Amino acid sequence: MQTRLTTLLGIKYPIIQGGMAWVSDSKLAGAVSNAGGAGIIGSGGRTTEWVKEEINKIKLLTDKPFGVNVMLMAPNKDEVVDVICQEKVSFVTLGAGNPVPYIKKFQEAGIKVIPVVPNLKLAMRIETSGADAMVVEGMEAGGHIGTLTTMALMTNVLPKIGIPVIVAGGIADGRGIAAALMMGAAGVQIGSRFIMTSECPMHANAKAKILAATDTDSVVTGYSRGHGVRGLRNKFTDAFMELERKGAPQEELDRISTGTNRLAACDGDVDNGLVQVGQSLVVLDKIQSVQDAVEEMMKQTVECLTSAGSLVKSI
Ligand code: TUI
């Protein structure tokens, strides 16, 4: 399949993997790149040394293009940016903050820059700043999110932007990929579906909670402090949202939420940690290899796109 994303990155399929903090390591990202998408190492929450090691490991796992996500709220982001520039990865995605100060530096190092944005205003600022492409991420996504849905973002943003736009948030199968391509996307970013793979290091307890979850089982914490974080409803989210409702001070909310992503993803504490996952939960009904997930999604994408013509004929 050829789209503006496959051409930009030199990949087979128009899929990039979400750079999920505490989850996306070299093993997962290498498998996605080997399967024909573009894998991404998630540097959020990690030490700079970990990022360097994972970049070295992925180079042994794949000769295909891969990227690194920089979480712009991370205290060590400048160090991580330096390591990525030295290691000359193919591209970066930049989320959870203002990417503009970093664009030129990456491009001078020969690295393509793909910021993640949650609305049209930021999308237009990013295009003007000279980024190579962007991800628009709807609030159906897991983790740190904006307030607009993927459908509203596709409708509002895609006609206004000239550089390739990758769509994210709630896309978990080939029907979603086909829909995004039909709307004018250059490709998609997929996170949650890649959690449900044998290569993904997410703790088995968290994978089991996702397998058991239905469409209404995720909630958004943190809107009261300006940025929502989506994850599965549990003891932690109930306690956090009760504190939010009571108007608890910022410091208390920060204190009880710090470390909850790692607690669920790495330690498997799915009651006191936060399992960050998107809303398209019902199709996440099995664990499979990354290769099988990619092939299954792309087969369905092609079926959807080829059968779409018969809908027109039957009018
Ligand atoms: O970054 C993400 N998703 C994430 S990061 C993460 S680690 C974390 N965990 C808990 C709390 C906070 C972080 C988990 N999930 N997605 C990309 C994304 N970027 N979503 C929203 C944004 C964003 C928000 C504001 C991008 C730019 C932006 O700009 C602010 C500005 O400077 O105007």
PDB file of N, CA, C and O in Angstrom, residues 57-81:
ATOM      1  N   LYS A  57      19.589  -1.639  20.937  1.00  0.00           N
ATOM      2  CA  LYS A  57      18.981  -2.980  20.820  1.00  0.00           C
ATOM      3  C   LYS A  57      18.122  -3.094  19.558  1.00  0.00           C
ATOM      4  O   LYS A  57      18.162  -4.099  18.860  1.00  0.00           O
ATOM      5  N   ILE A  58      17.342  -2.055  19.265  1.00  0.00           N
ATOM      6  CA  ILE A  58      16.431  -2.158  18.116  1.00  0.00           C
ATOM      7  C   ILE A  58      17.222  -2.227  16.810  1.00  0.00           C
ATOM      8  O   ILE A  58      16.800  -2.881  15.855  1.00  0.00           O
ATOM      9  N   LYS A  59      18.384  -1.603  16.789  1.00  0.00           N
ATOM     10  CA  LYS A  59      19.213  -1.655  15.571  1.00  0.00           C
ATOM     11  C   LYS A  59      19.668  -3.082  15.278  1.00  0.00           C
ATOM     12  O   LYS A  59      19.948  -3.430  14.141  1.00  0.00           O
ATOM     13  N   LEU A  60      19.730  -3.937  16.329  1.00  0.00           N
ATOM     14  CA  LEU A  60      20.088  -5.344  16.130  1.00  0.00           C
ATOM     15  C   LEU A  60      18.866  -6.173  15.724  1.00  0.00           C
ATOM     16  O   LEU A  60      18.991  -7.258  15.171  1.00  0.00           O
ATOM     17  N   LEU A  61      17.659  -5.649  16.036  1.00  0.00           N
ATOM     18  CA  LEU A  61      16.429  -6.404  15.775  1.00  0.00           C
ATOM     19  C   LEU A  61      15.849  -6.141  14.388  1.00  0.00           C
ATOM     20  O   LEU A  61      15.138  -6.974  13.830  1.00  0.00           O
ATOM     21  N   THR A  62      16.104  -4.954  13.850  1.00  0.00           N
ATOM     22  CA  THR A  62      15.506  -4.607  12.558  1.00  0.00           C
ATOM     23  C   THR A  62      16.413  -3.688  11.748  1.00  0.00           C
ATOM     24  O   THR A  62      17.151  -2.879  12.328  1.00  0.00           O
ATOM     25  N   ASP A  63      16.337  -3.853  10.429  1.00  0.00           N
ATOM     26  CA  ASP A  63      17.033  -2.889   9.556  1.00  0.00           C
ATOM     27  C   ASP A  63      16.020  -1.944   8.906  1.00  0.00           C
ATOM     28  O   ASP A  63      16.338  -1.173   8.016  1.00  0.00           O
ATOM     29  N   LYS A  64      14.771  -2.001   9.415  1.00  0.00           N
ATOM     30  CA  LYS A  64      13.697  -1.152   8.874  1.00  0.00           C
ATOM     31  C   LYS A  64      13.622   0.164   9.684  1.00  0.00           C
ATOM     32  O   LYS A  64      14.118   0.231  10.803  1.00  0.00           O
ATOM     33  N   PRO A  65      12.949   1.190   9.132  1.00  0.00           N
ATOM     34  CA  PRO A  65      12.843   2.460   9.859  1.00  0.00           C
ATOM     35  C   PRO A  65      12.079   2.304  11.186  1.00  0.00           C
ATOM     36  O   PRO A  65      11.123   1.533  11.270  1.00  0.00           O
ATOM     37  N   PHE A  66      12.553   3.032  12.195  1.00  0.00           N
ATOM     38  CA  PHE A  66      11.850   3.083  13.483  1.00  0.00           C
ATOM     39  C   PHE A  66      11.992   4.486  14.049  1.00  0.00           C
ATOM     40  O   PHE A  66      12.818   5.280  13.578  1.00  0.00           O
ATOM     41  N   GLY A  67      11.184   4.810  15.056  1.00  0.00           N
ATOM     42  CA  GLY A  67      11.230   6.139  15.659  1.00  0.00           C
ATOM     43  C   GLY A  67      11.329   6.085  17.174  1.00  0.00           C
ATOM     44  O   GLY A  67      11.322   5.009  17.775  1.00  0.00           O
ATOM     45  N   VAL A  68      11.429   7.268  17.767  1.00  0.00           N
ATOM     46  CA  VAL A  68      11.404   7.404  19.227  1.00  0.00           C
ATOM     47  C   VAL A  68      10.388   8.491  19.561  1.00  0.00           C
ATOM     48  O   VAL A  68      10.329   9.512  18.872  1.00  0.00           O
ATOM     49  N   ASN A  69       9.568   8.249  20.597  1.00  0.00           N
ATOM     50  CA  ASN A  69       8.652   9.291  21.085  1.00  0.00           C
ATOM     51  C   ASN A  69       9.309  10.046  22.232  1.00  0.00           C
ATOM     52  O   ASN A  69       9.841   9.428  23.157  1.00  0.00           O
ATOM     53  N   VAL A  70       9.265  11.367  22.153  1.00  0.00           N
ATOM     54  CA  VAL A  70       9.728  12.192  23.269  1.00  0.00           C
ATOM     55  C   VAL A  70       8.509  12.786  23.954  1.00  0.00           C
ATOM     56  O   VAL A  70       7.702  13.472  23.316  1.00  0.00           O
ATOM     57  N   MET A  71       8.378  12.494  25.252  1.00  0.00           N
ATOM     58  CA  MET A  71       7.277  13.030  26.054  1.00  0.00           C
ATOM     59  C   MET A  71       7.769  14.379  26.585  1.00  0.00           C
ATOM     60  O   MET A  71       8.681  14.427  27.415  1.00  0.00           O
ATOM     61  N   LEU A  72       7.174  15.462  26.082  1.00  0.00           N
ATOM     62  CA  LEU A  72       7.743  16.793  26.328  1.00  0.00           C
ATOM     63  C   LEU A  72       7.510  17.320  27.748  1.00  0.00           C
ATOM     64  O   LEU A  72       7.991  18.391  28.108  1.00  0.00           O
ATOM     65  N   MET A  73       6.783  16.526  28.573  1.00  0.00           N
ATOM     66  CA  MET A  73       6.669  16.886  29.991  1.00  0.00           C
ATOM     67  C   MET A  73       7.792  16.230  30.805  1.00  0.00           C
ATOM     68  O   MET A  73       7.912  16.484  32.010  1.00  0.00           O
ATOM     69  N   ALA A  74       8.618  15.405  30.169  1.00  0.00           N
ATOM     70  CA  ALA A  74       9.662  14.670  30.908  1.00  0.00           C
ATOM     71  C   ALA A  74      10.792  15.606  31.339  1.00  0.00           C
ATOM     72  O   ALA A  74      11.237  16.436  30.551  1.00  0.00           O
ATOM     73  N   PRO A  75      11.250  15.468  32.585  1.00  0.00           N
ATOM     74  CA  PRO A  75      12.319  16.358  33.065  1.00  0.00           C
ATOM     75  C   PRO A  75      13.633  16.200  32.298  1.00  0.00           C
ATOM     76  O   PRO A  75      14.401  17.147  32.194  1.00  0.00           O
ATOM     77  N   ASN A  76      13.898  14.997  31.750  1.00  0.00           N
ATOM     78  CA  ASN A  76      15.163  14.766  31.030  1.00  0.00           C
ATOM     79  C   ASN A  76      15.012  14.898  29.511  1.00  0.00           C
ATOM     80  O   ASN A  76      15.818  14.363  28.742  1.00  0.00           O
ATOM     81  N   LYS A  77      13.972  15.629  29.065  1.00  0.00           N
ATOM     82  CA  LYS A  77      13.690  15.659  27.614  1.00  0.00           C
ATOM     83  C   LYS A  77      14.863  16.195  26.783  1.00  0.00           C
ATOM     84  O   LYS A  77      15.130  15.682  25.701  1.00  0.00           O
ATOM     85  N   ASP A  78      15.598  17.194  27.313  1.00  0.00           N
ATOM     86  CA  ASP A  78      16.701  17.759  26.525  1.00  0.00           C
ATOM     87  C   ASP A  78      17.824  16.744  26.322  1.00  0.00           C
ATOM     88  O   ASP A  78      18.391  16.640  25.245  1.00  0.00           O
ATOM     89  N   GLU A  79      18.107  15.976  27.368  1.00  0.00           N
ATOM     90  CA  GLU A  79      19.126  14.912  27.265  1.00  0.00           C
ATOM     91  C   GLU A  79      18.677  13.832  26.275  1.00  0.00           C
ATOM     92  O   GLU A  79      19.471  13.340  25.476  1.00  0.00           O
ATOM     93  N   VAL A  80      17.394  13.470  26.366  1.00  0.00           N
ATOM     94  CA  VAL A  80      16.860  12.436  25.465  1.00  0.00           C
ATOM     95  C   VAL A  80      16.948  12.916  24.011  1.00  0.00           C
ATOM     96  O   VAL A  80      17.338  12.161  23.118  1.00  0.00           O
ATOM     97  N   VAL A  81      16.629  14.190  23.790  1.00  0.00           N
ATOM     98  CA  VAL A  81      16.722  14.764  22.441  1.00  0.00           C
ATOM     99  C   VAL A  81      18.162  14.652  21.931  1.00  0.00           C
ATOM    100  O   VAL A  81      18.401  14.245  20.780  1.00  0.00           O
TER     101      VAL A  81
END
